[in-house]
XYZ file of C-alpha atoms in Angstrom:
671
model
C 0.000 0.000 0.000
C 1.134 3.535 -0.757
C 2.402 5.743 2.069
C 1.958 9.037 0.204
C -0.384 10.060 -2.633
C -1.069 13.287 -4.513
C -4.637 14.412 -5.181
C -4.794 16.143 -8.574
C -8.047 17.938 -7.867
C -9.733 20.485 -5.623
C -12.870 21.075 -3.599
C -15.216 18.387 -2.358
C -13.643 15.372 -4.080
C -10.127 16.281 -2.929
C -11.404 16.479 0.652
C -13.242 13.180 0.218
C -10.105 11.350 -0.955
C -7.981 12.866 1.824
C -10.432 11.638 4.487
C -10.178 8.003 3.405
C -6.422 8.158 2.751
C -5.798 9.537 6.232
C -8.021 6.796 7.695
C -5.718 4.289 5.971
C -2.580 5.990 7.283
C -1.616 7.472 3.905
C -0.097 10.963 3.751
C -1.661 13.347 1.212
C -0.225 16.019 -1.057
C -2.601 18.696 -2.328
C -2.205 21.015 -5.293
C -3.907 24.379 -5.521
C -4.377 27.395 -7.751
C -3.917 30.972 -6.602
C -7.679 31.194 -6.065
C -7.608 28.136 -3.765
C -4.697 29.111 -1.538
C -6.838 29.039 1.618
C -9.267 26.328 0.571
C -10.433 23.438 2.718
C -8.586 20.727 0.781
C -5.299 22.593 1.196
C -5.816 22.821 4.964
C -6.690 19.112 5.224
C -3.655 17.830 3.300
C -0.295 17.061 4.897
C 1.411 19.366 2.409
C 0.330 21.452 -0.577
C 1.903 23.018 -3.656
C 0.885 26.054 -5.717
C 0.522 25.058 -9.375
C -0.662 28.225 -11.146
C -3.250 30.990 -11.590
C -6.987 30.548 -11.020
C -8.097 29.400 -14.517
C -8.058 25.596 -14.573
C -6.189 25.532 -17.891
C -3.322 27.282 -16.127
C -3.384 25.129 -12.993
C -5.457 21.960 -12.479
C -5.200 20.937 -16.150
C -1.394 21.407 -16.368
C -0.474 17.797 -15.853
C 3.256 18.343 -16.459
C 3.351 20.649 -13.443
C 1.383 18.146 -11.348
C 3.780 15.338 -12.312
C 6.715 17.538 -11.235
C 5.031 18.173 -7.866
C 4.412 14.449 -7.369
C 8.093 13.695 -7.999
C 9.269 16.557 -5.797
C 7.007 15.511 -2.924
C 7.795 11.804 -3.160
C 4.183 10.793 -3.873
C 3.973 7.221 -5.148
C 0.539 7.594 -6.757
C -1.904 10.237 -8.005
C -5.650 10.209 -7.419
C -7.329 12.368 -10.086
C -10.783 12.631 -8.447
C -13.410 13.386 -11.077
C -13.390 16.084 -13.738
C -10.167 17.842 -14.715
C -7.592 15.120 -15.564
C -9.517 12.086 -14.323
C -10.196 10.705 -17.811
C -7.160 12.139 -19.575
C -5.123 9.365 -21.199
C -2.130 11.672 -21.732
C -1.998 12.351 -18.011
C -2.251 8.635 -17.198
C 0.588 7.980 -19.666
C 2.706 10.733 -18.091
C 2.201 9.075 -14.699
C 3.382 5.739 -16.129
C 6.375 7.353 -17.810
C 7.480 8.752 -14.437
C 6.899 5.563 -12.408
C 3.888 7.071 -10.625
C 0.765 4.965 -10.151
C -2.361 6.468 -11.688
C -5.248 5.611 -9.355
C -7.626 4.805 -12.160
C -8.067 2.466 -15.104
C -5.383 1.491 -17.636
C -4.610 3.947 -20.421
C -6.229 1.690 -23.012
C -9.506 1.650 -21.099
C -9.552 5.442 -20.835
C -8.906 5.760 -24.555
C -11.530 3.151 -25.405
C -14.242 4.929 -23.416
C -12.950 8.474 -24.030
C -14.665 8.537 -27.391
C -18.360 7.846 -27.003
C -18.549 6.752 -30.626
C -15.666 4.270 -30.298
C -17.171 3.026 -27.041
C -20.418 2.194 -28.820
C -18.561 -0.048 -31.267
C -16.805 -1.901 -28.426
C -20.065 -2.329 -26.529
C -21.821 -3.673 -29.595
C -19.151 -6.395 -29.882
C -19.554 -7.147 -26.149
C -23.298 -7.704 -26.677
C -24.298 -4.636 -24.673
C -27.524 -3.073 -26.111
C -27.213 0.334 -27.827
C -29.571 3.212 -28.633
C -30.018 3.693 -32.420
C -27.811 6.502 -33.728
C -24.719 7.631 -35.657
C -21.270 7.186 -34.065
C -18.978 7.549 -37.087
C -16.019 9.770 -37.952
C -17.594 11.846 -40.745
C -18.274 15.186 -39.085
C -19.337 17.226 -42.090
C -22.388 19.230 -40.908
C -24.442 18.379 -43.989
C -23.645 14.693 -43.612
C -24.601 14.783 -39.939
C -27.843 16.511 -40.831
C -28.626 13.793 -43.348
C -27.877 11.081 -40.768
C -30.185 12.870 -38.352
C -33.002 12.618 -40.856
C -32.436 8.856 -41.081
C -32.409 8.413 -37.289
C -35.509 10.543 -36.806
C -36.432 13.300 -34.361
C -36.298 14.053 -31.497
C -32.630 13.256 -31.085
C -29.667 14.050 -28.887
C -26.396 15.590 -30.073
C -23.523 14.576 -27.787
C -19.848 15.511 -27.676
C -17.966 12.295 -28.393
C -15.312 13.191 -25.808
C -17.619 15.029 -23.426
C -19.165 14.493 -20.033
C -21.155 16.214 -17.310
C -23.844 17.401 -19.705
C -21.468 19.647 -21.659
C -21.673 19.671 -25.449
C -25.154 18.143 -25.469
C -28.272 19.446 -27.205
C -31.764 18.038 -27.700
C -32.957 18.642 -31.268
C -36.719 18.492 -31.786
C -36.790 19.003 -35.564
C -34.662 19.668 -38.636
C -35.090 23.438 -38.325
C -33.215 23.441 -35.007
C -30.364 21.198 -36.151
C -27.844 23.727 -37.515
C -27.864 26.050 -34.484
C -27.838 23.137 -32.049
C -24.877 21.495 -33.783
C -22.861 24.722 -33.860
C -23.557 25.408 -30.196
C -22.764 21.849 -29.069
C -19.522 21.807 -31.074
C -18.458 25.164 -29.641
C -19.121 24.018 -26.080
C -17.315 20.717 -26.736
C -14.164 22.341 -28.122
C -14.046 24.762 -25.200
C -14.648 22.075 -22.604
C -12.772 19.079 -23.995
C -10.576 20.302 -26.836
C -12.432 18.098 -29.342
C -15.708 18.881 -31.112
C -16.479 15.460 -32.577
C -20.207 14.756 -32.209
C -22.394 11.680 -32.166
C -26.149 11.455 -32.645
C -28.640 9.269 -30.800
C -32.383 8.742 -30.934
C -33.826 10.702 -28.019
C -36.058 8.462 -25.917
C -39.067 10.424 -24.723
C -39.513 8.902 -21.251
C -36.329 7.091 -20.238
C -34.840 6.697 -16.803
C -31.125 7.170 -16.259
C -29.922 4.090 -14.379
C -26.224 3.462 -13.849
C -24.202 0.569 -12.454
C -21.154 0.959 -10.211
C -18.511 -1.557 -11.307
C -15.095 -2.448 -9.902
C -12.380 -4.588 -11.467
C -8.984 -5.546 -10.068
C -5.680 -6.439 -11.730
C -6.379 -10.165 -11.333
C -9.362 -10.494 -13.678
C -12.082 -10.125 -11.040
C -15.079 -7.865 -11.541
C -18.199 -6.986 -9.537
C -21.121 -4.600 -9.732
C -22.318 -2.776 -6.613
C -26.042 -2.366 -7.210
C -27.415 0.539 -9.245
C -28.281 4.223 -8.944
C -31.197 6.140 -10.441
C -30.054 9.557 -11.679
C -33.102 10.489 -13.748
C -33.821 13.932 -12.267
C -31.536 16.247 -14.239
C -31.213 19.777 -15.509
C -29.116 20.554 -18.581
C -28.235 16.850 -18.638
C -26.555 17.211 -15.258
C -27.789 15.157 -12.329
C -29.685 16.924 -9.542
C -30.888 14.035 -7.363
C -29.452 10.528 -7.225
C -30.807 7.554 -5.324
C -29.897 3.939 -4.734
C -31.189 1.413 -5.361
C -33.316 2.457 -8.350
C -36.971 2.369 -7.234
C -39.222 -0.164 -8.896
C -36.474 -1.824 -10.948
C -37.388 -5.512 -11.426
C -34.852 -7.976 -10.030
C -34.277 -9.606 -13.419
C -33.510 -6.192 -15.000
C -31.157 -5.314 -12.131
C -29.203 -8.524 -12.645
C -29.155 -8.230 -16.458
C -28.007 -4.620 -16.281
C -25.322 -5.428 -13.698
C -23.983 -8.340 -15.723
C -23.964 -6.196 -18.898
C -22.007 -3.528 -17.019
C -19.355 -6.037 -15.934
C -19.140 -7.341 -19.516
C -18.637 -3.775 -20.702
C -15.802 -3.228 -18.218
C -14.089 -6.520 -18.937
C -14.308 -5.877 -22.692
C -11.749 -3.098 -22.223
C -9.627 -4.859 -19.543
C -10.823 -2.408 -16.928
C -9.266 -1.830 -13.494
C -10.576 0.264 -10.605
C -13.843 2.153 -10.208
C -16.089 2.753 -13.197
C -19.692 3.568 -13.903
C -21.668 2.135 -16.806
C -24.651 4.351 -17.602
C -27.840 3.043 -19.189
C -31.108 4.480 -20.437
C -33.956 2.368 -19.074
C -37.104 2.682 -21.202
C -40.734 2.282 -20.184
C -40.993 -1.069 -21.989
C -38.285 -2.592 -19.760
C -35.495 -2.398 -22.341
C -32.204 -0.734 -21.490
C -29.455 0.741 -23.644
C -25.777 1.504 -23.054
C -25.191 5.242 -22.920
C -21.575 5.668 -21.820
C -18.970 4.500 -19.346
C -17.269 6.939 -17.006
C -13.759 5.707 -16.272
C -13.542 7.317 -12.848
C -15.272 7.686 -9.534
C -18.673 9.374 -9.905
C -19.956 12.415 -8.035
C -22.841 10.288 -6.766
C -20.734 7.386 -5.420
C -21.764 8.097 -1.774
C -25.274 6.665 -2.265
C -23.705 3.356 -3.274
C -21.463 3.501 -0.215
C -24.454 4.142 2.035
C -26.443 1.094 0.860
C -23.509 -1.346 0.561
C -21.450 -0.274 3.581
C -18.301 -0.056 1.440
C -15.745 2.755 1.105
C -15.206 3.053 -2.653
C -12.157 5.307 -2.354
C -10.559 2.683 -0.120
C -11.333 0.107 -2.808
C -9.656 2.354 -5.397
C -6.493 2.633 -3.333
C -6.389 -1.108 -2.643
C -6.842 -2.066 -6.298
C -4.323 0.518 -7.544
C -1.737 -0.944 -5.146
C -2.269 -4.410 -6.627
C -4.652 -5.959 -4.099
C -7.631 -8.102 -5.099
C -11.248 -6.964 -4.788
C -12.318 -7.056 -1.114
C -15.468 -9.100 -1.843
C -16.948 -11.280 -4.584
C -20.264 -10.692 -6.355
C -22.192 -13.103 -4.129
C -21.015 -11.163 -1.067
C -22.426 -7.802 -2.242
C -25.366 -6.827 -0.035
C -27.790 -3.927 -0.329
C -29.339 -2.414 2.783
C -31.942 0.354 2.886
C -32.218 3.365 0.597
C -30.051 6.469 0.049
C -30.481 9.849 -1.627
C -27.930 12.437 -2.704
C -28.660 16.023 -3.730
C -26.140 18.430 -5.175
C -26.247 21.826 -3.532
C -25.266 24.447 -6.095
C -24.703 28.172 -6.146
C -27.244 28.818 -8.874
C -30.639 30.408 -9.464
C -33.249 27.816 -10.496
C -35.770 30.613 -11.168
C -33.404 32.213 -13.673
C -32.705 29.230 -15.940
C -30.302 27.747 -13.359
C -27.728 30.434 -14.036
C -24.651 29.899 -11.845
C -24.243 32.364 -8.981
C -21.111 33.831 -7.444
C -20.385 35.415 -4.107
C -19.177 34.724 -0.589
C -20.674 32.156 1.759
C -21.207 34.720 4.494
C -23.336 32.308 6.490
C -23.076 28.517 6.302
C -24.703 25.991 8.631
C -24.776 22.297 7.756
C -27.099 19.636 9.207
C -25.619 17.491 11.950
C -23.831 14.476 10.498
C -24.510 10.981 11.820
C -25.131 7.453 10.529
C -28.138 8.758 8.566
C -26.863 12.127 7.301
C -23.591 12.877 5.503
C -22.219 16.077 3.985
C -19.362 15.977 1.446
C -18.071 19.490 0.865
C -14.993 21.473 -0.048
C -16.048 24.841 1.348
C -16.318 26.625 4.676
C -18.063 29.750 5.861
C -16.769 32.928 4.157
C -15.274 30.998 1.220
C -15.890 32.459 -2.231
C -17.846 30.793 -5.018
C -16.042 32.115 -8.098
C -16.523 31.882 -11.846
C -13.451 29.701 -12.291
C -14.814 26.366 -11.117
C -17.974 24.309 -10.876
C -20.511 26.037 -8.570
C -21.260 22.938 -6.464
C -21.143 23.848 -2.762
C -21.715 20.384 -1.329
C -23.330 16.984 -1.650
C -25.964 16.112 0.949
C -26.484 12.371 1.399
C -29.001 10.558 3.596
C -29.782 6.905 4.346
C -32.663 5.077 5.990
C -34.350 1.694 5.991
C -36.620 2.415 3.011
C -37.272 5.079 0.365
C -40.075 6.833 2.236
C -38.083 7.235 5.432
C -34.966 8.295 3.548
C -37.039 10.924 1.752
C -38.195 12.357 5.071
C -34.600 12.375 6.301
C -33.531 14.351 3.261
C -36.293 16.936 3.604
C -35.382 17.546 7.243
C -31.673 17.777 6.394
C -32.442 20.349 3.695
C -34.379 22.396 6.283
C -31.264 22.344 8.459
C -28.928 23.415 5.616
C -28.654 27.208 5.767
C -26.675 29.356 3.363
C -26.691 33.124 2.961
C -24.566 35.357 0.765
C -25.064 33.489 -2.498
C -28.168 32.214 -4.306
C -28.594 28.438 -4.023
C -30.910 25.666 -5.208
C -31.853 24.526 -1.679
C -35.514 25.550 -1.945
C -35.772 24.032 -5.420
C -34.383 20.720 -4.163
C -37.049 20.644 -1.458
C -39.744 21.330 -4.088
C -38.469 18.427 -6.182
C -38.424 16.009 -3.265
C -41.899 17.061 -2.092
C -43.430 16.703 -5.560
C -46.059 13.974 -5.576
C -44.644 12.402 -8.749
C -41.156 12.176 -7.259
C -42.534 10.720 -4.047
C -44.395 8.151 -6.150
C -41.119 7.366 -8.013
C -42.692 8.365 -11.334
C -39.307 9.311 -12.780
C -37.720 10.035 -16.142
C -35.005 12.329 -17.482
C -37.596 14.965 -18.468
C -38.942 15.222 -14.911
C -38.068 18.888 -14.349
C -39.295 20.013 -17.768
C -42.486 17.970 -17.469
C -43.355 19.455 -14.062
C -42.098 22.944 -14.801
C -45.407 24.649 -13.972
C -45.607 23.183 -10.468
C -41.906 23.219 -9.620
C -41.444 26.864 -10.591
C -44.764 28.284 -9.392
C -44.145 31.809 -8.047
C -43.974 31.901 -4.265
C -46.925 33.910 -2.975
C -46.216 33.182 0.688
C -47.312 35.981 3.002
C -44.114 37.715 4.140
C -45.651 39.249 7.253
C -44.335 36.615 9.633
C -40.808 36.795 8.199
C -40.876 40.596 8.298
C -42.045 40.549 11.914
C -39.271 38.109 12.821
C -36.641 40.176 11.012
C -37.803 43.367 12.721
C -37.823 41.654 16.131
C -34.300 40.338 15.516
C -33.049 43.802 14.596
C -34.555 45.405 17.710
C -33.247 42.670 20.015
C -29.806 42.851 18.397
C -29.666 46.605 18.891
C -30.750 46.221 22.525
C -28.032 43.594 23.096
C -25.401 45.771 21.407
C -26.380 48.712 23.602
C -26.112 46.562 26.728
C -22.636 45.345 25.747
C -21.529 48.913 25.053
C -22.921 50.048 28.403
C -20.981 47.393 30.313
C -17.701 48.611 28.828
C -18.429 52.330 29.333
C -17.396 54.523 32.253
C -21.066 54.932 33.263
C -22.846 51.628 32.594
C -26.085 52.877 34.206
C -26.421 55.966 32.057
C -29.962 56.217 30.579
C -28.384 57.152 27.247
C -27.291 53.523 26.852
C -30.823 52.215 27.263
C -32.673 50.902 24.220
C -36.254 51.348 25.398
C -37.745 53.771 22.908
C -38.693 55.879 25.956
C -39.983 59.421 25.392
C -41.583 61.889 27.829
C -45.380 61.411 27.903
C -45.246 59.205 24.794
C -45.380 55.482 24.096
C -42.098 53.602 23.600
C -42.020 53.295 19.812
C -39.641 51.979 17.162
C -39.671 51.951 13.360
C -37.845 49.362 11.270
C -37.527 49.553 7.478
C -36.857 46.355 5.541
C -36.566 45.898 1.778
C -37.439 42.547 0.202
C -35.929 40.943 -2.895
C -38.463 42.616 -5.211
C -37.257 46.048 -4.105
C -40.369 46.842 -2.052
C -39.675 48.580 1.266
C -41.814 47.583 4.243
C -42.217 49.836 7.291
C -42.684 47.930 10.553
C -43.933 49.991 13.498
C -43.479 48.622 17.004
C -44.716 49.863 20.347
C -43.224 48.397 23.504
C -45.768 47.028 25.973
C -45.512 48.807 29.341
C -44.003 46.959 32.340
C -42.961 43.953 30.268
C -39.942 42.094 31.692
C -38.902 40.976 28.217
C -39.084 42.910 24.963
C -42.763 42.560 24.092
C -44.060 44.652 21.228
C -47.264 45.537 19.470
C -45.995 45.368 15.923
C -47.937 46.849 12.993
C -47.289 45.918 9.373
C -49.537 46.711 6.405
C -52.471 47.367 8.688
C -52.062 44.140 10.686
C -51.016 44.260 14.344
C -49.196 41.411 16.121
C -48.141 40.891 19.718
C -44.513 39.899 19.379
C -41.897 38.927 21.956
C -38.693 36.988 21.955
C -35.129 36.358 23.021
C -31.942 36.262 20.980
C -29.074 33.812 21.447
C -26.402 34.581 18.856
C -28.119 33.722 15.533
C -31.040 31.837 17.100
C -34.242 33.801 17.631
C -36.888 32.317 19.924
C -40.058 34.295 19.212
C -43.759 34.379 19.968
C -46.183 35.926 17.453
C -49.726 36.180 18.782
C -49.010 33.214 21.033
C -47.418 31.089 18.283
C -43.966 30.127 19.555
C -41.327 29.605 16.887
C -37.542 29.241 16.754
C -35.735 30.512 13.660
C -32.174 31.246 12.607
C -31.143 34.685 11.329
C -28.031 35.463 9.287
C -26.876 39.067 9.688
C -24.273 40.298 7.204
C -23.562 43.183 4.826
C -26.648 45.162 5.842
C -28.916 42.181 5.123
C -30.972 39.849 7.287
C -31.831 36.335 6.120
C -34.524 34.568 8.137
C -34.420 30.745 7.973
C -37.829 29.425 8.990
C -37.709 25.799 7.822
C -38.330 25.913 4.054
C -39.322 29.598 4.162
C -36.127 31.596 3.645
C -36.466 35.381 3.284
C -33.759 37.989 2.819
C -34.258 41.680 3.597
C -32.034 44.728 3.339
C -31.901 46.778 6.526
C -32.788 50.475 6.465
C -31.089 51.237 3.124
C -33.300 50.112 0.217
C -31.552 47.789 -2.199
C -32.792 47.429 -5.756
C -32.857 43.629 -5.837
C -35.272 43.619 -8.740
C -32.635 44.864 -11.162
C -29.751 42.863 -9.728
C -30.275 40.017 -12.181
C -31.042 39.920 -15.858
C -34.633 39.434 -16.954
C -34.684 38.344 -20.567
C -36.478 41.065 -22.472
C -35.105 43.798 -20.204
C -31.746 45.532 -20.455
C -29.064 43.689 -22.374
C -26.666 43.232 -19.485
C -24.500 40.329 -18.374
C -26.592 37.939 -16.214
C -23.454 36.723 -14.425
C -19.685 37.095 -14.307
C -18.274 35.288 -17.312
C -16.533 35.280 -20.675
C -18.015 36.375 -24.010
C -17.708 33.380 -26.321
C -19.231 35.036 -29.370
C -20.627 38.449 -30.313
C -22.913 37.836 -33.267
C -23.881 41.404 -34.208
C -22.202 44.727 -34.940
C -23.225 48.359 -34.615
C -25.805 49.209 -37.281
C -27.170 45.659 -37.624
C -30.926 45.220 -37.691
C -32.126 42.547 -35.264
C -35.434 40.791 -34.738
C -37.073 39.551 -31.578
C -35.452 36.377 -30.160
C -32.422 36.686 -32.443
C -29.197 35.390 -30.868
C -26.912 38.341 -30.056
C -24.228 37.248 -27.615
C -23.099 33.917 -26.189
C -21.578 33.929 -22.706
C -19.848 31.175 -20.797
C -19.475 30.876 -17.029
C -18.734 27.860 -14.851
C -18.509 25.641 -17.941
C -22.030 26.495 -19.164
C -23.147 28.568 -22.153
C -25.882 31.200 -21.972
C -27.336 32.905 -25.058
C -28.568 36.504 -24.849
C -31.345 37.229 -27.333
C -32.958 40.398 -28.671
C -36.131 41.146 -26.675
C -37.749 42.805 -29.727
C -37.000 44.271 -33.156
C -34.507 47.095 -33.384
C -31.095 48.338 -34.514
C -27.806 47.766 -32.687
C -26.381 51.166 -31.746
C -23.191 50.088 -29.974
C -21.350 46.916 -28.910
C -19.270 47.383 -25.776
C -17.204 44.175 -25.643
C -15.407 41.846 -28.074
C -15.315 38.027 -27.970
C -13.029 36.735 -25.245
C -13.741 39.623 -22.886
C -14.297 38.824 -19.200
C -17.340 40.798 -18.060
C -18.887 41.423 -14.665
C -22.435 40.609 -13.622
C -24.688 43.501 -14.680
C -22.271 45.013 -17.212
C -24.024 46.525 -20.242
C -23.044 44.445 -23.268
C -24.675 46.330 -26.122
C -27.187 49.073 -26.818
C -30.219 48.636 -29.084
C -32.648 51.234 -30.377
C -35.996 49.465 -30.524
C -38.639 50.029 -33.173
C -41.833 51.795 -32.163
C -44.443 49.417 -30.821
């Protein structure tokens, strides 16, 4: 077994590998970019080396530099995590050339599965079922369009060397083909350095079911149950669960055996995932094989009781698989959700900012949090916006679902927009609870998942106002204790006036930009701060006590305990699933902080301009593509809201622009 390894990655997966390696007594070397100098994975490692500037192409993708660090540090092996260099055959070869063990499959296996089109040919020979499509080398756009017509619509364009949902487009008809192909190719070349595409028939109601496989260097192979990853957005997984609900035993066995055949067909070693599309008629089709550990591997660990990173390290050091197929057991049910800095209500645009407030649910045998961030860390544009993975386990699906919903209630983040509320909406949806799943789940239930929240804000406003008054009273008391005259009436926070009621006014601005005035009158002779609070014509009797960020309140006799994050002139009230943020005293124009398509043509996020498709003087029509931006590995197209003429273009392709920057000016035609 190794005594020192290097982790060629960052964030959550680097931390995950370090935890298991340390448990096994293995020392860990971290690498980091300038942006990650103070990151969690750097602090956890035994030693760490700077490898370059923030952009991944200048740091985490520079495998020559990483090889040099491994040699300098004396690391015997490199764990690539997932993403970055994890499926890079050149990197695996460089490891071999320098007598460093690559903790992953052989180079030939990476190359075989690195091209989705070549993988299809291998799988066909191994008698693994395939979706109808085109996987050839001819990439002439007209030829591809002709092949598409033969396959039939709808169909899926996929980057042959892609992954993670990048370089993929659903094409509904021939009219959409040209733009979809150009966009998918552009995203593929930017993300993977290769724009080769393949085409597949798009199944209208498939489930995404994948099999975790492991093979050792001695010819042994096993599959560790299956995962259902059907709930996706932009072809990226949102919720994963294991085992797949409602999967017949005979299908589970057939799929598992096909997955092992697929792995053994390429002389596989280590951890791999064979992904299938499972159709409503019970048939299943090979989609791709990921030659690495998957983001969602924890759900498999939770139901099998195995540490898959430990398995990786054992196999890479030459040991045999710890158990045989007949010894694999499945216990209970597990869910994993990916907590992202993104705005589900704004087309899932990635968000940036600082994690000013971060509270995670308590971890135990039922609840697990895999993360690479801490409070006050920054979510930047340079890397994937995933904050953490939240994993739960219980004896069955229903109980595990309840565990997850409670854990989401206990996960509190302020300072950056997240998908926490959206995840809760997904899990509470009656179709999800009934396990009526397919890869179009979010699109199909769009109207109910994205229904505008019309919750009455009065309770949250009352709680925020009470917090602010209690906080000010506490601050005054602390100041009084340290002053030369602690009993001076000028330190008191009572709202006292001669011959007048003790009154306070609190102004709070919600995310729509509306300012609410809360009037409060202190009840006479009350031992605690008890107020008659008036808001929009409604009066409440409110009292409470404050303990750091925990507010214990009573509103008209209804006792409630909430958490309040107080930072940068903002208050965020966490009341189970109801999370409300207000600006204190100074109105903040939240309404214009993010792009609304059809409004001003400004950048919806920090990012890079991939393409500027118009020039000054050009006539444009409504919905015409104008600018393509990229941030956090995703493309976003800015369209003309209506007919007009471009007056000025402020940035050229390649420019890095800030959120809210004006990109171009258009003079619109008269209505």
